PDB file of C-alpha atoms in Angstrom:
ATOM      1  CA  UNK A  84      -9.882   0.011  -1.366  1.00 86.00           C
ATOM      2  CA  UNK A  85     -10.429  -1.720  -4.725  1.00 93.00           C
ATOM      3  CA  UNK A  86      -7.410  -2.979  -6.556  1.00 95.00           C
ATOM      4  CA  UNK A  87      -7.106  -4.234 -10.168  1.00 95.00           C
ATOM      5  CA  UNK A  88      -3.933  -5.840 -11.156  1.00 97.00           C
ATOM      6  CA  UNK A  89      -3.136  -6.552 -14.864  1.00 98.00           C
ATOM      7  CA  UNK A  90      -0.266  -7.183 -17.302  1.00 98.00           C
ATOM      8  CA  UNK A  91       0.510 -10.791 -16.456  1.00 98.00           C
ATOM      9  CA  UNK A  92       1.258 -13.355 -19.060  1.00 98.00           C
ATOM     10  CA  UNK A  93       3.377 -16.311 -20.108  1.00 98.00           C
ATOM     11  CA  UNK A  94       7.048 -15.620 -21.029  1.00 98.00           C
ATOM     12  CA  UNK A  95      10.200 -17.506 -21.497  1.00 98.00           C
ATOM     13  CA  UNK A  96      13.285 -17.113 -19.004  1.00 98.00           C
ATOM     14  CA  UNK A  97      14.932 -13.838 -19.577  1.00 98.00           C
ATOM     15  CA  UNK A  98      11.929 -12.032 -20.765  1.00 98.00           C
ATOM     16  CA  UNK A  99      10.143  -9.004 -19.392  1.00 98.00           C
ATOM     17  CA  UNK A 100       6.621  -7.953 -18.339  1.00 98.00           C
ATOM     18  CA  UNK A 101       5.087  -4.794 -16.824  1.00 98.00           C
ATOM     19  CA  UNK A 102       2.332  -5.171 -14.412  1.00 98.00           C
ATOM     20  CA  UNK A 103      -0.110  -2.475 -13.564  1.00 98.00           C
ATOM     21  CA  UNK A 104      -2.449  -1.932 -10.648  1.00 98.00           C
ATOM     22  CA  UNK A 105      -5.221   0.811 -10.761  1.00 97.00           C
ATOM     23  CA  UNK A 106      -6.301   1.678  -7.144  1.00 96.00           C
ATOM     24  CA  UNK A 107      -9.638   3.222  -6.249  1.00 95.00           C
ATOM     25  CA  UNK A 108     -11.496   4.070  -2.997  1.00 93.00           C
ATOM     26  CA  UNK A 109      -8.291   5.634  -1.429  1.00 91.00           C
ATOM     27  CA  UNK A 110      -6.565   8.864  -1.862  1.00 95.00           C
ATOM     28  CA  UNK A 111      -3.784   7.174  -4.013  1.00 96.00           C
ATOM     29  CA  UNK A 112      -1.090   9.986  -3.663  1.00 96.00           C
ATOM     30  CA  UNK A 113      -1.322   9.493   0.209  1.00 95.00           C
ATOM     31  CA  UNK A 114      -0.525   5.807   0.393  1.00 96.00           C
ATOM     32  CA  UNK A 115       2.281   3.427   0.000  1.00 97.00           C
ATOM     33  CA  UNK A 116       1.845   0.526  -2.230  1.00 97.00           C
ATOM     34  CA  UNK A 117       3.334  -2.900  -2.471  1.00 97.00           C
ATOM     35  CA  UNK A 118       3.553  -5.831  -4.692  1.00 98.00           C
ATOM     36  CA  UNK A 119       3.253  -9.329  -3.605  1.00 98.00           C
ATOM     37  CA  UNK A 120       3.205 -12.824  -5.283  1.00 98.00           C
ATOM     38  CA  UNK A 121       2.149 -16.247  -4.444  1.00 98.00           C
ATOM     39  CA  UNK A 122       3.653 -19.390  -6.187  1.00 96.00           C
ATOM     40  CA  UNK A 123       1.678 -22.669  -6.217  1.00 91.00           C
ATOM     41  CA  UNK A 124       1.769 -24.475  -2.959  1.00 94.00           C
ATOM     42  CA  UNK A 125       3.664 -21.549  -1.407  1.00 96.00           C
ATOM     43  CA  UNK A 126       2.925 -18.613   0.979  1.00 96.00           C
ATOM     44  CA  UNK A 127       2.186 -15.040  -0.381  1.00 97.00           C
ATOM     45  CA  UNK A 128       5.237 -13.105  -0.209  1.00 97.00           C
ATOM     46  CA  UNK A 129       6.368  -9.423  -0.409  1.00 98.00           C
ATOM     47  CA  UNK A 130       8.198  -8.439  -3.724  1.00 98.00           C
ATOM     48  CA  UNK A 131       8.365  -4.633  -3.949  1.00 98.00           C
ATOM     49  CA  UNK A 132       7.158  -1.746  -2.179  1.00 97.00           C
ATOM     50  CA  UNK A 133       6.917   2.077  -2.887  1.00 96.00           C
ATOM     51  CA  UNK A 134       6.280   5.072  -0.784  1.00 97.00           C
ATOM     52  CA  UNK A 135       3.774   7.751  -1.682  1.00 96.00           C
ATOM     53  CA  UNK A 136       5.976   9.108  -4.313  1.00 96.00           C
ATOM     54  CA  UNK A 137       8.337   6.121  -4.750  1.00 96.00           C
ATOM     55  CA  UNK A 138      11.088   8.175  -3.197  1.00 96.00           C
ATOM     56  CA  UNK A 139      11.529   5.145  -0.885  1.00 96.00           C
ATOM     57  CA  UNK A 140      11.664   1.731  -2.396  1.00 97.00           C
ATOM     58  CA  UNK A 141      12.169  -1.741  -1.014  1.00 96.00           C
ATOM     59  CA  UNK A 142      12.375  -5.188  -2.706  1.00 98.00           C
ATOM     60  CA  UNK A 143      12.686  -8.787  -2.022  1.00 98.00           C
ATOM     61  CA  UNK A 144      16.288  -9.863  -2.358  1.00 98.00           C
ATOM     62  CA  UNK A 145      15.908 -12.253  -5.132  1.00 98.00           C
ATOM     63  CA  UNK A 146      14.330  -9.618  -7.447  1.00 98.00           C
ATOM     64  CA  UNK A 147      16.517  -6.795  -6.660  1.00 98.00           C
ATOM     65  CA  UNK A 148      18.409  -5.467  -9.858  1.00 98.00           C
ATOM     66  CA  UNK A 149      15.679  -7.087 -12.132  1.00 98.00           C
ATOM     67  CA  UNK A 150      12.480  -5.676 -10.981  1.00 98.00           C
ATOM     68  CA  UNK A 151      11.537  -1.799 -10.596  1.00 98.00           C
ATOM     69  CA  UNK A 152       8.353  -0.516  -8.800  1.00 98.00           C
ATOM     70  CA  UNK A 153       7.096   2.869 -10.051  1.00 98.00           C
ATOM     71  CA  UNK A 154       3.836   4.784  -9.770  1.00 98.00           C
ATOM     72  CA  UNK A 155       1.894   7.486 -11.522  1.00 98.00           C
ATOM     73  CA  UNK A 156      -0.377   9.321  -8.870  1.00 98.00           C
ATOM     74  CA  UNK A 157      -2.239  11.174 -11.499  1.00 97.00           C
ATOM     75  CA  UNK A 158      -3.455   7.882 -12.735  1.00 98.00           C
ATOM     76  CA  UNK A 159      -3.819   6.161  -9.438  1.00 98.00           C
ATOM     77  CA  UNK A 160      -1.590   3.281 -10.783  1.00 98.00           C
ATOM     78  CA  UNK A 161       1.446   1.443  -9.498  1.00 98.00           C
ATOM     79  CA  UNK A 162       3.528  -0.671 -11.804  1.00 98.00           C
ATOM     80  CA  UNK A 163       5.972  -3.443 -11.453  1.00 98.00           C
ATOM     81  CA  UNK A 164       8.543  -3.719 -14.239  1.00 98.00           C
ATOM     82  CA  UNK A 165      10.114  -7.121 -14.282  1.00 98.00           C
ATOM     83  CA  UNK A 166      13.086  -7.876 -16.418  1.00 98.00           C
ATOM     84  CA  UNK A 167      15.308 -11.165 -16.653  1.00 98.00           C
ATOM     85  CA  UNK A 168      12.398 -13.251 -15.555  1.00 98.00           C
ATOM     86  CA  UNK A 169      13.228 -16.644 -13.905  1.00 98.00           C
ATOM     87  CA  UNK A 170      10.989 -19.729 -13.549  1.00 97.00           C
ATOM     88  CA  UNK A 171      11.011 -19.049  -9.846  1.00 97.00           C
ATOM     89  CA  UNK A 172       9.116 -15.698 -10.441  1.00 98.00           C
ATOM     90  CA  UNK A 173       6.131 -17.611 -11.597  1.00 98.00           C
ATOM     91  CA  UNK A 174       2.864 -16.926  -9.520  1.00 98.00           C
ATOM     92  CA  UNK A 175       0.008 -14.691  -9.106  1.00 98.00           C
ATOM     93  CA  UNK A 176       0.892 -11.164  -8.484  1.00 98.00           C
ATOM     94  CA  UNK A 177      -1.227  -8.912  -6.368  1.00 98.00           C
ATOM     95  CA  UNK A 178      -0.939  -5.183  -5.363  1.00 97.00           C
ATOM     96  CA  UNK A 179      -1.907  -3.924  -2.017  1.00 96.00           C
ATOM     97  CA  UNK A 180      -1.746  -0.884   0.222  1.00 96.00           C
ATOM     98  CA  UNK A 181       1.217  -1.144   2.738  1.00 95.00           C
ATOM     99  CA  UNK A 182       2.410   0.942   5.592  1.00 91.00           C
ATOM    100  CA  UNK A 183       5.436   3.176   4.865  1.00 90.00           C
ATOM    101  CA  UNK A 184       8.433   0.808   4.632  1.00 88.00           C
ATOM    102  CA  UNK A 185       6.392  -2.028   5.559  1.00 92.00           C
ATOM    103  CA  UNK A 186       5.897  -5.442   3.893  1.00 94.00           C
ATOM    104  CA  UNK A 187       2.274  -6.393   4.837  1.00 94.00           C
ATOM    105  CA  UNK A 188      -0.982  -5.794   3.394  1.00 93.00           C
ATOM    106  CA  UNK A 189      -2.743  -3.049   5.498  1.00 90.00           C
ATOM    107  CA  UNK A 190      -6.207  -4.496   4.650  1.00 89.00           C
ATOM    108  CA  UNK A 191      -5.725  -7.952   5.666  1.00 85.00           C
ATOM    109  CA  UNK A 192      -7.081 -10.427   3.033  1.00 85.00           C
ATOM    110  CA  UNK A 193      -8.268  -7.679   0.572  1.00 85.00           C
ATOM    111  CA  UNK A 194      -6.016  -8.780  -2.248  1.00 87.00           C
ATOM    112  CA  UNK A 195      -8.084  -8.140  -5.426  1.00 87.00           C
ATOM    113  CA  UNK A 196      -7.872 -10.758  -8.347  1.00 89.00           C
ATOM    114  CA  UNK A 197      -4.363 -10.624  -9.030  1.00 95.00           C
ATOM    115  CA  UNK A 198      -2.641 -11.393 -12.293  1.00 98.00           C
ATOM    116  CA  UNK A 199      -0.890 -14.413 -13.531  1.00 98.00           C
ATOM    117  CA  UNK A 200       2.775 -14.514 -14.340  1.00 98.00           C
ATOM    118  CA  UNK A 201       4.235 -17.794 -15.811  1.00 98.00           C
ATOM    119  CA  UNK A 202       7.978 -17.999 -16.738  1.00 98.00           C
ATOM    120  CA  UNK A 203       8.925 -21.006 -18.640  1.00 98.00           C
ATOM    121  CA  UNK A 204      12.598 -22.338 -18.763  1.00 95.00           C
TER     122      UNK A 204
END
């Protein structure tokens, strides 16, 4: 599976960003997808997940109500709308295939390049 995340940037606290991830090498409409992030000096963590049609979603507690995961199966793309961003949301954001309702990358360390999000106070 190949993953290309984009849409990151530098914003002030309270701002918004929309991340996109284009997936190839898999039948996209058959797979669940997740977003993860890694802050400097910290472990990578699960942020949001979406079943094959986003009928089931799950979120990291600290982003619930601020972030929304969605997908367009016709475009093989998963999105992460991030509102009311906080400095603690800063990090590199990655997408990955996950198991249904799960919070781990099914493909081990295949993360793709990720996209940087920087939130200033």
